[in-house]
PDB file of C-alpha atoms and ligand atoms in Angstrom:
ATOM      1  CA  MET A   1      -5.466  -8.984  25.657  1.00 89.00           C
ATOM      2  CA  ILE A   2      -7.528  -6.218  24.017  1.00 96.00           C
ATOM      3  CA  LEU A   3      -5.813  -6.719  20.651  1.00 98.00           C
ATOM      4  CA  LYS A   4      -6.308 -10.491  20.358  1.00 97.00           C
ATOM      5  CA  GLY A   5      -6.958 -11.373  16.698  1.00 97.00           C
ATOM      6  CA  LYS A   6      -5.648  -8.041  15.367  1.00 98.00           C
ATOM      7  CA  THR A   7      -2.546  -7.685  13.202  1.00 98.00           C
ATOM      8  CA  ALA A   8      -0.145  -4.781  13.672  1.00 99.00           C
ATOM      9  CA  LEU A   9       2.544  -3.641  11.253  1.00 99.00           C
ATOM     10  CA  VAL A  10       5.210  -1.482  12.909  1.00 99.00           C
ATOM     11  CA  THR A  11       7.710  -0.034  10.434  1.00 98.00           C
ATOM     12  CA  GLY A  12      11.284   0.337  11.689  1.00 98.00           C
ATOM     13  CA  SER A  13      10.740  -2.075  14.567  1.00 98.00           C
ATOM     14  CA  THR A  14      14.057  -3.913  14.776  1.00 97.00           C
ATOM     15  CA  SER A  15      15.281  -1.405  17.371  1.00 93.00           C
ATOM     16  CA  GLY A  16      14.421   1.586  19.505  1.00 94.00           C
ATOM     17  CA  ILE A  17      10.904   2.983  19.718  1.00 97.00           C
ATOM     18  CA  GLY A  18       9.442   0.624  17.096  1.00 98.00           C
ATOM     19  CA  LEU A  19      10.629  -2.470  18.957  1.00 97.00           C
ATOM     20  CA  GLY A  20       9.221  -1.083  22.231  1.00 97.00           C
ATOM     21  CA  ILE A  21       5.843  -0.480  20.564  1.00 98.00           C
ATOM     22  CA  ALA A  22       5.876  -3.957  18.991  1.00 98.00           C
ATOM     23  CA  HIS A  23       6.398  -5.467  22.468  1.00 98.00           C
ATOM     24  CA  THR A  24       3.481  -3.590  23.983  1.00 98.00           C
ATOM     25  CA  LEU A  25       1.108  -4.482  21.136  1.00 98.00           C
ATOM     26  CA  ALA A  26       2.187  -8.159  21.197  1.00 98.00           C
ATOM     27  CA  ALA A  27       1.710  -8.277  24.982  1.00 98.00           C
ATOM     28  CA  ALA A  28      -1.861  -7.007  24.378  1.00 98.00           C
ATOM     29  CA  GLY A  29      -2.489  -9.981  22.070  1.00 98.00           C
ATOM     30  CA  ALA A  30      -1.742  -8.600  18.582  1.00 98.00           C
ATOM     31  CA  ASN A  31       0.054 -10.513  15.856  1.00 98.00           C
ATOM     32  CA  LEU A  32       3.036  -8.532  14.664  1.00 98.00           C
ATOM     33  CA  ILE A  33       4.719  -7.790  11.363  1.00 98.00           C
ATOM     34  CA  LEU A  34       8.099  -6.280  12.146  1.00 98.00           C
ATOM     35  CA  ASN A  35      10.160  -4.290   9.660  1.00 98.00           C
ATOM     36  CA  GLY A  36      13.549  -2.566   9.649  1.00 98.00           C
ATOM     37  CA  PHE A  37      17.225  -3.133   8.901  1.00 98.00           C
ATOM     38  CA  GLY A  38      18.393  -4.294  12.343  1.00 96.00           C
ATOM     39  CA  ASP A  39      18.734  -7.884  13.617  1.00 97.00           C
ATOM     40  CA  ALA A  40      15.410  -9.348  12.447  1.00 98.00           C
ATOM     41  CA  ASP A  41      15.886 -12.802  14.047  1.00 98.00           C
ATOM     42  CA  ALA A  42      16.638 -11.284  17.459  1.00 98.00           C
ATOM     43  CA  ALA A  43      13.624  -8.963  17.199  1.00 98.00           C
ATOM     44  CA  ILE A  44      11.300 -11.816  16.134  1.00 98.00           C
ATOM     45  CA  SER A  45      12.312 -14.130  18.976  1.00 96.00           C
ATOM     46  CA  ASP A  46      12.135 -11.241  21.437  1.00 95.00           C
ATOM     47  CA  VAL A  47       8.562 -10.284  20.438  1.00 98.00           C
ATOM     48  CA  LYS A  48       7.432 -13.926  20.009  1.00 97.00           C
ATOM     49  CA  ARG A  49       7.665 -14.567  23.731  1.00 96.00           C
ATOM     50  CA  HIS A  50       4.297 -12.838  24.119  1.00 97.00           C
ATOM     51  CA  GLY A  51       2.735 -15.816  22.318  1.00 96.00           C
ATOM     52  CA  GLY A  52       1.288 -14.328  19.091  1.00 97.00           C
ATOM     53  CA  LYS A  53       2.302 -14.779  15.468  1.00 98.00           C
ATOM     54  CA  VAL A  54       5.366 -12.672  14.609  1.00 98.00           C
ATOM     55  CA  ALA A  55       7.175 -12.174  11.286  1.00 98.00           C
ATOM     56  CA  HIS A  56       9.564  -9.679   9.748  1.00 98.00           C
ATOM     57  CA  HIS A  57       9.337  -8.066   6.317  1.00 98.00           C
ATOM     58  CA  PRO A  58      12.549  -6.435   5.040  1.00 98.00           C
ATOM     59  CA  ALA A  59      10.956  -3.650   2.970  1.00 98.00           C
ATOM     60  CA  ASP A  60      12.993  -0.480   2.549  1.00 98.00           C
ATOM     61  CA  VAL A  61      10.244   2.065   3.184  1.00 98.00           C
ATOM     62  CA  ALA A  62      12.049   4.567   0.942  1.00 98.00           C
ATOM     63  CA  ASP A  63      10.806   2.428  -1.957  1.00 98.00           C
ATOM     64  CA  PRO A  64       7.043   2.454  -2.680  1.00 98.00           C
ATOM     65  CA  GLU A  65       7.303  -0.883  -4.541  1.00 98.00           C
ATOM     66  CA  GLN A  66       8.790  -2.592  -1.493  1.00 98.00           C
ATOM     67  CA  ILE A  67       6.019  -1.089   0.657  1.00 98.00           C
ATOM     68  CA  ALA A  68       3.489  -2.580  -1.780  1.00 98.00           C
ATOM     69  CA  ASP A  69       5.228  -5.984  -1.419  1.00 98.00           C
ATOM     70  CA  MET A  70       4.970  -5.685   2.362  1.00 98.00           C
ATOM     71  CA  SER A  71       1.296  -4.806   2.120  1.00 98.00           C
ATOM     72  CA  ASP A  72       0.624  -7.831  -0.157  1.00 98.00           C
ATOM     73  CA  TYR A  73       2.535 -10.031   2.270  1.00 98.00           C
ATOM     74  CA  ALA A  74       0.436  -8.756   5.188  1.00 98.00           C
ATOM     75  CA  GLN A  75      -2.754  -9.528   3.261  1.00 98.00           C
ATOM     76  CA  ARG A  76      -1.578 -13.006   2.232  1.00 98.00           C
ATOM     77  CA  ASP A  77      -0.037 -14.197   5.503  1.00 98.00           C
ATOM     78  CA  PHE A  78      -1.953 -12.226   8.160  1.00 98.00           C
ATOM     79  CA  GLY A  79      -5.282 -11.334   6.495  1.00 98.00           C
ATOM     80  CA  GLY A  80      -4.438  -7.615   6.354  1.00 98.00           C
ATOM     81  CA  ILE A  81      -3.255  -4.820   8.630  1.00 98.00           C
ATOM     82  CA  ASP A  82      -5.571  -3.678  11.445  1.00 98.00           C
ATOM     83  CA  ILE A  83      -3.043  -1.480  13.242  1.00 99.00           C
ATOM     84  CA  LEU A  84      -0.483   0.480  11.260  1.00 99.00           C
ATOM     85  CA  VAL A  85       2.303   2.151  13.212  1.00 99.00           C
ATOM     86  CA  ASN A  86       4.451   4.330  10.955  1.00 99.00           C
ATOM     87  CA  ASN A  87       7.648   4.561  12.924  1.00 98.00           C
ATOM     88  CA  ALA A  88      10.659   4.105  10.574  1.00 98.00           C
ATOM     89  CA  GLY A  89      12.752   7.237  10.525  1.00 97.00           C
ATOM     90  CA  ILE A  90      16.243   8.633  10.041  1.00 96.00           C
ATOM     91  CA  GLN A  91      17.943  11.875  10.978  1.00 95.00           C
ATOM     92  CA  HIS A  92      20.712  14.076   9.566  1.00 95.00           C
ATOM     93  CA  VAL A  93      21.998  17.199  11.245  1.00 94.00           C
ATOM     94  CA  ALA A  94      23.537  20.085   9.236  1.00 97.00           C
ATOM     95  CA  PRO A  95      22.827  23.748   8.492  1.00 98.00           C
ATOM     96  CA  VAL A  96      20.451  24.190   5.569  1.00 98.00           C
ATOM     97  CA  GLU A  97      23.047  25.570   3.149  1.00 98.00           C
ATOM     98  CA  GLU A  98      25.324  22.578   3.811  1.00 98.00           C
ATOM     99  CA  PHE A  99      22.553  19.979   3.940  1.00 98.00           C
ATOM    100  CA  PRO A 100      23.309  17.238   1.366  1.00 98.00           C
ATOM    101  CA  ALA A 101      20.438  17.104  -1.167  1.00 98.00           C
ATOM    102  CA  GLU A 102      20.634  13.314  -1.139  1.00 98.00           C
ATOM    103  CA  ARG A 103      20.009  13.285   2.686  1.00 98.00           C
ATOM    104  CA  TRP A 104      17.068  15.659   2.240  1.00 98.00           C
ATOM    105  CA  ASP A 105      15.494  13.268  -0.310  1.00 98.00           C
ATOM    106  CA  ALA A 106      16.147  10.209   1.878  1.00 98.00           C
ATOM    107  CA  ILE A 107      14.629  11.826   4.992  1.00 98.00           C
ATOM    108  CA  LEU A 108      11.561  13.017   3.095  1.00 98.00           C
ATOM    109  CA  SER A 109      10.950   9.603   1.535  1.00 98.00           C
ATOM    110  CA  ILE A 110      11.594   7.510   4.690  1.00 98.00           C
ATOM    111  CA  ASN A 111      10.047   9.839   7.297  1.00 98.00           C
ATOM    112  CA  LEU A 112       7.123  11.244   5.272  1.00 99.00           C
ATOM    113  CA  SER A 113       6.319   9.663   1.887  1.00 99.00           C
ATOM    114  CA  SER A 114       6.421   6.146   3.369  1.00 99.00           C
ATOM    115  CA  VAL A 115       3.546   7.171   5.675  1.00 99.00           C
ATOM    116  CA  PHE A 116       1.466   8.124   2.633  1.00 99.00           C
ATOM    117  CA  HIS A 117       2.211   4.799   0.901  1.00 99.00           C
ATOM    118  CA  THR A 118       1.598   2.483   3.877  1.00 99.00           C
ATOM    119  CA  THR A 119      -1.589   4.404   4.722  1.00 99.00           C
ATOM    120  CA  ARG A 120      -3.100   4.390   1.230  1.00 98.00           C
ATOM    121  CA  LEU A 121      -2.467   0.640   0.983  1.00 98.00           C
ATOM    122  CA  ALA A 122      -3.767  -0.243   4.474  1.00 98.00           C
ATOM    123  CA  LEU A 123      -6.962   1.853   4.375  1.00 98.00           C
ATOM    124  CA  PRO A 124      -9.082  -0.243   1.946  1.00 98.00           C
ATOM    125  CA  GLY A 125      -8.787  -3.366   4.163  1.00 98.00           C
ATOM    126  CA  MET A 126      -9.499  -1.338   7.308  1.00 98.00           C
ATOM    127  CA  ARG A 127     -12.597   0.155   5.652  1.00 98.00           C
ATOM    128  CA  GLN A 128     -13.770  -3.331   4.627  1.00 98.00           C
ATOM    129  CA  ARG A 129     -13.393  -4.626   8.188  1.00 98.00           C
ATOM    130  CA  GLY A 130     -14.872  -1.428   9.668  1.00 98.00           C
ATOM    131  CA  TRP A 131     -12.029  -0.939  12.131  1.00 98.00           C
ATOM    132  CA  GLY A 132      -8.468   0.304  12.051  1.00 98.00           C
ATOM    133  CA  ARG A 133      -5.829   2.260  13.895  1.00 98.00           C
ATOM    134  CA  ILE A 134      -3.118   4.336  12.259  1.00 99.00           C
ATOM    135  CA  VAL A 135      -0.531   5.770  14.632  1.00 99.00           C
ATOM    136  CA  ASN A 136       2.215   7.911  13.149  1.00 99.00           C
ATOM    137  CA  ILE A 137       5.337   8.379  15.223  1.00 98.00           C
ATOM    138  CA  ALA A 138       6.087  11.997  14.411  1.00 98.00           C
ATOM    139  CA  SER A 139       8.172  14.017  16.896  1.00 98.00           C
ATOM    140  CA  VAL A 140       8.179  17.263  18.819  1.00 98.00           C
ATOM    141  CA  HIS A 141       9.790  18.327  15.555  1.00 98.00           C
ATOM    142  CA  GLY A 142       6.355  17.908  13.980  1.00 98.00           C
ATOM    143  CA  LEU A 143       5.258  20.800  16.224  1.00 98.00           C
ATOM    144  CA  VAL A 144       8.319  23.021  16.661  1.00 98.00           C
ATOM    145  CA  GLY A 145      11.641  23.487  14.885  1.00 98.00           C
ATOM    146  CA  SER A 146      15.283  23.067  15.870  1.00 97.00           C
ATOM    147  CA  ALA A 147      18.298  24.468  14.040  1.00 98.00           C
ATOM    148  CA  GLN A 148      20.179  22.085  11.711  1.00 97.00           C
ATOM    149  CA  LYS A 149      17.253  19.693  11.265  1.00 98.00           C
ATOM    150  CA  SER A 150      15.566  21.149   8.171  1.00 98.00           C
ATOM    151  CA  ALA A 151      14.618  17.889   6.459  1.00 98.00           C
ATOM    152  CA  TYR A 152      13.549  16.147   9.658  1.00 98.00           C
ATOM    153  CA  VAL A 153      11.434  19.068  10.872  1.00 98.00           C
ATOM    154  CA  ALA A 154       9.830  19.498   7.423  1.00 99.00           C
ATOM    155  CA  ALA A 155       9.062  15.778   7.198  1.00 99.00           C
ATOM    156  CA  LYS A 156       7.632  15.538  10.729  1.00 99.00           C
ATOM    157  CA  HIS A 157       5.441  18.630  10.249  1.00 99.00           C
ATOM    158  CA  GLY A 158       4.281  16.879   7.077  1.00 99.00           C
ATOM    159  CA  VAL A 159       3.425  13.729   9.057  1.00 99.00           C
ATOM    160  CA  VAL A 160       1.304  15.768  11.479  1.00 99.00           C
ATOM    161  CA  GLY A 161      -0.527  17.391   8.530  1.00 99.00           C
ATOM    162  CA  LEU A 162      -1.105  14.065   6.779  1.00 99.00           C
ATOM    163  CA  THR A 163      -2.402  12.606  10.053  1.00 99.00           C
ATOM    164  CA  LYS A 164      -5.081  15.328  10.249  1.00 99.00           C
ATOM    165  CA  VAL A 165      -6.204  14.748   6.656  1.00 99.00           C
ATOM    166  CA  VAL A 166      -6.458  10.955   7.085  1.00 99.00           C
ATOM    167  CA  ALA A 167      -8.347  11.472  10.368  1.00 99.00           C
ATOM    168  CA  LEU A 168     -10.870  13.700   8.548  1.00 99.00           C
ATOM    169  CA  GLU A 169     -11.279  11.300   5.643  1.00 98.00           C
ATOM    170  CA  THR A 170     -12.032   8.438   8.081  1.00 99.00           C
ATOM    171  CA  ALA A 171     -13.934  10.500  10.668  1.00 98.00           C
ATOM    172  CA  THR A 172     -17.254   8.658  10.336  1.00 98.00           C
ATOM    173  CA  THR A 173     -15.683   5.186  10.338  1.00 98.00           C
ATOM    174  CA  GLY A 174     -14.168   2.847  12.926  1.00 98.00           C
ATOM    175  CA  ILE A 175     -10.717   3.880  11.725  1.00 98.00           C
ATOM    176  CA  THR A 176      -8.752   6.510  13.634  1.00 99.00           C
ATOM    177  CA  CYS A 177      -5.496   8.208  12.690  1.00 99.00           C
ATOM    178  CA  ASN A 178      -3.302  10.032  15.199  1.00 99.00           C
ATOM    179  CA  ALA A 179       0.285  11.155  15.607  1.00 99.00           C
ATOM    180  CA  ILE A 180       2.533  10.845  18.641  1.00 99.00           C
ATOM    181  CA  CYS A 181       5.191  13.506  19.153  1.00 98.00           C
ATOM    182  CA  PRO A 182       8.013  12.238  21.386  1.00 98.00           C
ATOM    183  CA  GLY A 183      10.764  14.384  22.826  1.00 98.00           C
ATOM    184  CA  TRP A 184      14.189  12.816  23.398  1.00 97.00           C
ATOM    185  CA  VAL A 185      14.094   9.014  23.624  1.00 97.00           C
ATOM    186  CA  LEU A 186      17.409   7.238  24.216  1.00 94.00           C
ATOM    187  CA  THR A 187      17.651   5.049  21.076  1.00 91.00           C
ATOM    188  CA  PRO A 188      20.387   4.447  18.465  1.00 86.00           C
ATOM    189  CA  LEU A 189      19.072   7.504  16.546  1.00 82.00           C
ATOM    190  CA  VAL A 190      19.698   9.812  19.518  1.00 90.00           C
ATOM    191  CA  GLN A 191      22.835   7.976  20.657  1.00 91.00           C
ATOM    192  CA  LYS A 192      24.470   9.156  17.393  1.00 89.00           C
ATOM    193  CA  GLN A 193      23.771  12.776  18.370  1.00 87.00           C
ATOM    194  CA  ILE A 194      25.171  12.146  21.866  1.00 93.00           C
ATOM    195  CA  ASP A 195      28.267  10.508  20.315  1.00 92.00           C
ATOM    196  CA  SER A 196      28.980  13.548  18.157  1.00 89.00           C
ATOM    197  CA  ARG A 197      28.695  15.804  21.217  1.00 90.00           C
ATOM    198  CA  THR A 198      30.977  13.417  23.137  1.00 92.00           C
ATOM    199  CA  GLN A 199      33.590  13.733  20.397  1.00 89.00           C
ATOM    200  CA  ALA A 200      33.540  17.479  20.980  1.00 83.00           C
ATOM    201  CA  ASN A 201      33.817  17.451  24.800  1.00 79.00           C
ATOM    202  CA  GLY A 202      34.993  13.893  25.613  1.00 84.00           C
ATOM    203  CA  ASN A 203      32.390  13.138  28.288  1.00 90.00           C
ATOM    204  CA  THR A 204      29.332  10.982  27.461  1.00 90.00           C
ATOM    205  CA  ALA A 205      27.408  11.624  30.686  1.00 91.00           C
ATOM    206  CA  GLN A 206      27.867  15.359  30.245  1.00 92.00           C
ATOM    207  CA  ALA A 207      26.874  15.164  26.563  1.00 93.00           C
ATOM    208  CA  ARG A 208      23.626  13.395  27.548  1.00 93.00           C
ATOM    209  CA  GLN A 209      22.826  15.926  30.235  1.00 93.00           C
ATOM    210  CA  GLU A 210      23.522  18.852  27.913  1.00 93.00           C
ATOM    211  CA  LEU A 211      21.320  17.369  25.218  1.00 93.00           C
ATOM    212  CA  LEU A 212      18.415  17.028  27.668  1.00 96.00           C
ATOM    213  CA  ALA A 213      18.988  20.386  29.364  1.00 96.00           C
ATOM    214  CA  GLU A 214      18.748  22.300  26.063  1.00 95.00           C
ATOM    215  CA  LYS A 215      15.195  21.152  25.297  1.00 96.00           C
ATOM    216  CA  GLN A 216      13.585  18.702  27.735  1.00 97.00           C
ATOM    217  CA  PRO A 217      12.624  20.303  31.089  1.00 97.00           C
ATOM    218  CA  SER A 218      12.110  16.939  32.844  1.00 98.00           C
ATOM    219  CA  LEU A 219      15.842  16.240  32.250  1.00 96.00           C
ATOM    220  CA  ASP A 220      14.872  12.623  31.644  1.00 96.00           C
ATOM    221  CA  PHE A 221      14.386  10.573  28.493  1.00 96.00           C
ATOM    222  CA  VAL A 222      11.005   9.306  27.297  1.00 97.00           C
ATOM    223  CA  SER A 223      11.128   5.489  27.055  1.00 96.00           C
ATOM    224  CA  PRO A 224       9.985   3.227  24.185  1.00 97.00           C
ATOM    225  CA  GLU A 225       7.777   1.393  26.717  1.00 96.00           C
ATOM    226  CA  GLN A 226       5.959   4.624  27.659  1.00 97.00           C
ATOM    227  CA  LEU A 227       5.365   5.319  23.970  1.00 98.00           C
ATOM    228  CA  GLY A 228       4.126   1.739  23.536  1.00 98.00           C
ATOM    229  CA  GLU A 229       1.523   2.318  26.265  1.00 98.00           C
ATOM    230  CA  LEU A 230       0.304   5.487  24.504  1.00 98.00           C
ATOM    231  CA  VAL A 231      -0.034   3.565  21.228  1.00 98.00           C
ATOM    232  CA  LEU A 232      -1.981   0.886  23.105  1.00 98.00           C
ATOM    233  CA  PHE A 233      -4.337   3.535  24.504  1.00 98.00           C
ATOM    234  CA  LEU A 234      -4.896   4.927  20.992  1.00 98.00           C
ATOM    235  CA  CYS A 235      -5.790   1.383  19.894  1.00 98.00           C
ATOM    236  CA  SER A 236      -8.345   0.983  22.694  1.00 98.00           C
ATOM    237  CA  GLN A 237     -12.070   1.649  22.586  1.00 97.00           C
ATOM    238  CA  ALA A 238     -11.586   4.558  24.991  1.00 98.00           C
ATOM    239  CA  ALA A 239      -9.765   6.354  22.163  1.00 98.00           C
ATOM    240  CA  ASN A 240     -12.524   5.903  19.539  1.00 98.00           C
ATOM    241  CA  GLN A 241     -13.017   9.679  19.376  1.00 98.00           C
ATOM    242  CA  VAL A 242      -9.356  10.644  19.513  1.00 98.00           C
ATOM    243  CA  ARG A 243      -8.929  11.633  15.872  1.00 98.00           C
ATOM    244  CA  GLY A 244      -6.270  13.724  14.182  1.00 99.00           C
ATOM    245  CA  ALA A 245      -4.393  14.422  17.419  1.00 98.00           C
ATOM    246  CA  ALA A 246      -0.691  15.232  17.592  1.00 98.00           C
ATOM    247  CA  TRP A 247      -0.068  13.963  21.118  1.00 98.00           C
ATOM    248  CA  ASN A 248       3.198  15.059  22.644  1.00 98.00           C
ATOM    249  CA  MET A 249       5.114  12.922  25.157  1.00 98.00           C
ATOM    250  CA  ASP A 250       8.120  15.127  25.585  1.00 98.00           C
ATOM    251  CA  GLY A 251       9.041  15.849  29.205  1.00 98.00           C
ATOM    252  CA  GLY A 252       7.664  19.381  28.785  1.00 98.00           C
ATOM    253  CA  TRP A 253       9.639  20.289  25.620  1.00 98.00           C
ATOM    254  CA  THR A 254       6.741  21.931  23.762  1.00 98.00           C
ATOM    255  CA  ALA A 255       5.210  23.518  26.877  1.00 98.00           C
ATOM    256  CA  GLN A 256       8.012  26.102  26.839  1.00 97.00           C
TER     257      GLN A 256
HETATM  258  P1  LIG B   1      16.202   3.882  15.581  1.00 89.67           P
HETATM  259  O1  LIG B   1      17.317   4.329  14.693  1.00 89.67           O
HETATM  260  O2  LIG B   1      16.468   3.160  16.835  1.00 89.67           O
HETATM  261  O3  LIG B   1      15.181   2.984  14.769  1.00 89.67           O
HETATM  262  C1  LIG B   1      14.782   3.292  13.475  1.00 89.67           C
HETATM  263  C2  LIG B   1      14.216   2.058  12.858  1.00 89.67           C
HETATM  264  O4  LIG B   1      13.863   2.381  11.509  1.00 89.67           O
HETATM  265  C3  LIG B   1      15.218   0.904  12.774  1.00 89.67           C
HETATM  266  O5  LIG B   1      14.538  -0.331  12.944  1.00 89.67           O
HETATM  267  C4  LIG B   1      15.752   1.029  11.356  1.00 89.67           C
HETATM  268  O6  LIG B   1      16.259  -0.196  10.842  1.00 89.67           O
HETATM  269  C5  LIG B   1      14.480   1.448  10.644  1.00 89.67           C
HETATM  270  N1  LIG B   1      14.693   2.062   9.357  1.00 89.67           N
HETATM  271  C6  LIG B   1      15.531   3.091   9.038  1.00 89.67           C
HETATM  272  N2  LIG B   1      15.454   3.332   7.717  1.00 89.67           N
HETATM  273  C7  LIG B   1      14.555   2.459   7.211  1.00 89.67           C
HETATM  274  C8  LIG B   1      14.051   2.215   5.914  1.00 89.67           C
HETATM  275  N3  LIG B   1      14.457   2.921   4.852  1.00 89.67           N
HETATM  276  N4  LIG B   1      13.134   1.217   5.751  1.00 89.67           N
HETATM  277  C9  LIG B   1      12.729   0.468   6.804  1.00 89.67           C
HETATM  278  N5  LIG B   1      13.177   0.665   8.056  1.00 89.67           N
HETATM  279  C10 LIG B   1      14.081   1.646   8.244  1.00 89.67           C
HETATM  280  O7  LIG B   1      15.341   5.224  15.829  1.00 89.67           O
HETATM  281  P2  LIG B   1      14.234   5.596  16.911  1.00 89.67           P
HETATM  282  O8  LIG B   1      14.807   6.661  17.764  1.00 89.67           O
HETATM  283  O9  LIG B   1      13.648   4.387  17.530  1.00 89.67           O
HETATM  284  O10 LIG B   1      13.179   6.310  15.956  1.00 89.67           O
HETATM  285  C11 LIG B   1      11.925   5.758  15.610  1.00 89.67           C
HETATM  286  C12 LIG B   1      10.996   6.880  15.178  1.00 89.67           C
HETATM  287  O11 LIG B   1      10.772   7.752  16.271  1.00 89.67           O
HETATM  288  C13 LIG B   1      11.553   7.739  14.043  1.00 89.67           C
HETATM  289  O12 LIG B   1      10.522   8.066  13.144  1.00 89.67           O
HETATM  290  C14 LIG B   1      12.048   8.977  14.764  1.00 89.67           C
HETATM  291  O13 LIG B   1      12.037  10.094  13.937  1.00 89.67           O
HETATM  292  C15 LIG B   1      11.019   9.074  15.870  1.00 89.67           C
HETATM  293  N6  LIG B   1      11.451   9.874  17.015  1.00 89.67           N
HETATM  294  C16 LIG B   1      12.541   9.520  17.745  1.00 89.67           C
HETATM  295  C17 LIG B   1      12.902  10.300  18.838  1.00 89.67           C
HETATM  296  C18 LIG B   1      14.083   9.972  19.687  1.00 89.67           C
HETATM  297  O14 LIG B   1      14.432  10.800  20.559  1.00 89.67           O
HETATM  298  N7  LIG B   1      14.713   8.818  19.545  1.00 89.67           N
HETATM  299  C19 LIG B   1      12.160  11.424  19.175  1.00 89.67           C
HETATM  300  C20 LIG B   1      11.051  11.750  18.400  1.00 89.67           C
HETATM  301  C21 LIG B   1      10.700  10.962  17.322  1.00 89.67           C
END
């Protein structure tokens, strides 16, 4: 229970990777503030079984004012945020000249600008308490590109850059800031990409295999639980000097 007494906010934690991370942190003793548009009641009761305090805040992280509300709520009801996991994210796939400008703006605000806003609001409390962990769920697309993902790749490269700057600005403190760069993880976000391939060839199993074979040499998905364990390591004392890293967990994707 290395996180007993700490409070973690995980954005976008009603499903997928965020929910997996919330489970791991709660199992290590943390109190949890969940966030996201999925089934909040189901997520709360799921994470509550680890025994800590769990709540959900419905902030749309595209909106800085709603992020500020969430930060005030965390201060009021939990005494502040000790562990900030910036995980909320969306995807849209289209060639750059057909990419809807409105999708570009949404991806940049949800996947990148939200990380700036949550971070700037969480840092003063972390500095006061002399300890904090900021873990940004970037992507292999924070390190390399893929066709048709202009906004996502730009935003995730931005997250990796912001992570380095925050790590430098907190380098002499008990606060660390790192990014995790997952390859394919089978979540609703990726299921949508498998579904559109299935529409083209009619075979889900084949669509999954093709998706993996194009990029991920292990031919297996990363799991939310594995990512949760990496977040837990970054929250541990052993990781005190891991600062500004962009740590890939990608089945070999970026080794190619
Ligand atoms: P997901 O679609 O399962 O979950 C996304 C979560 O974000 C949901 O809880 C959703 O409600 C929430 N969300 C979306 N828009 C939001 C908004 N405006 N405000 C608040 N919450 C919002 O996706 P996932 O695959 O679990 O992705 C989580 C993160 O991991 C994303 O940042 C994604 O880019 C990243 N990632 C995913 C993969 C993958 O293969 N699945 C790989 C690398 C990185």
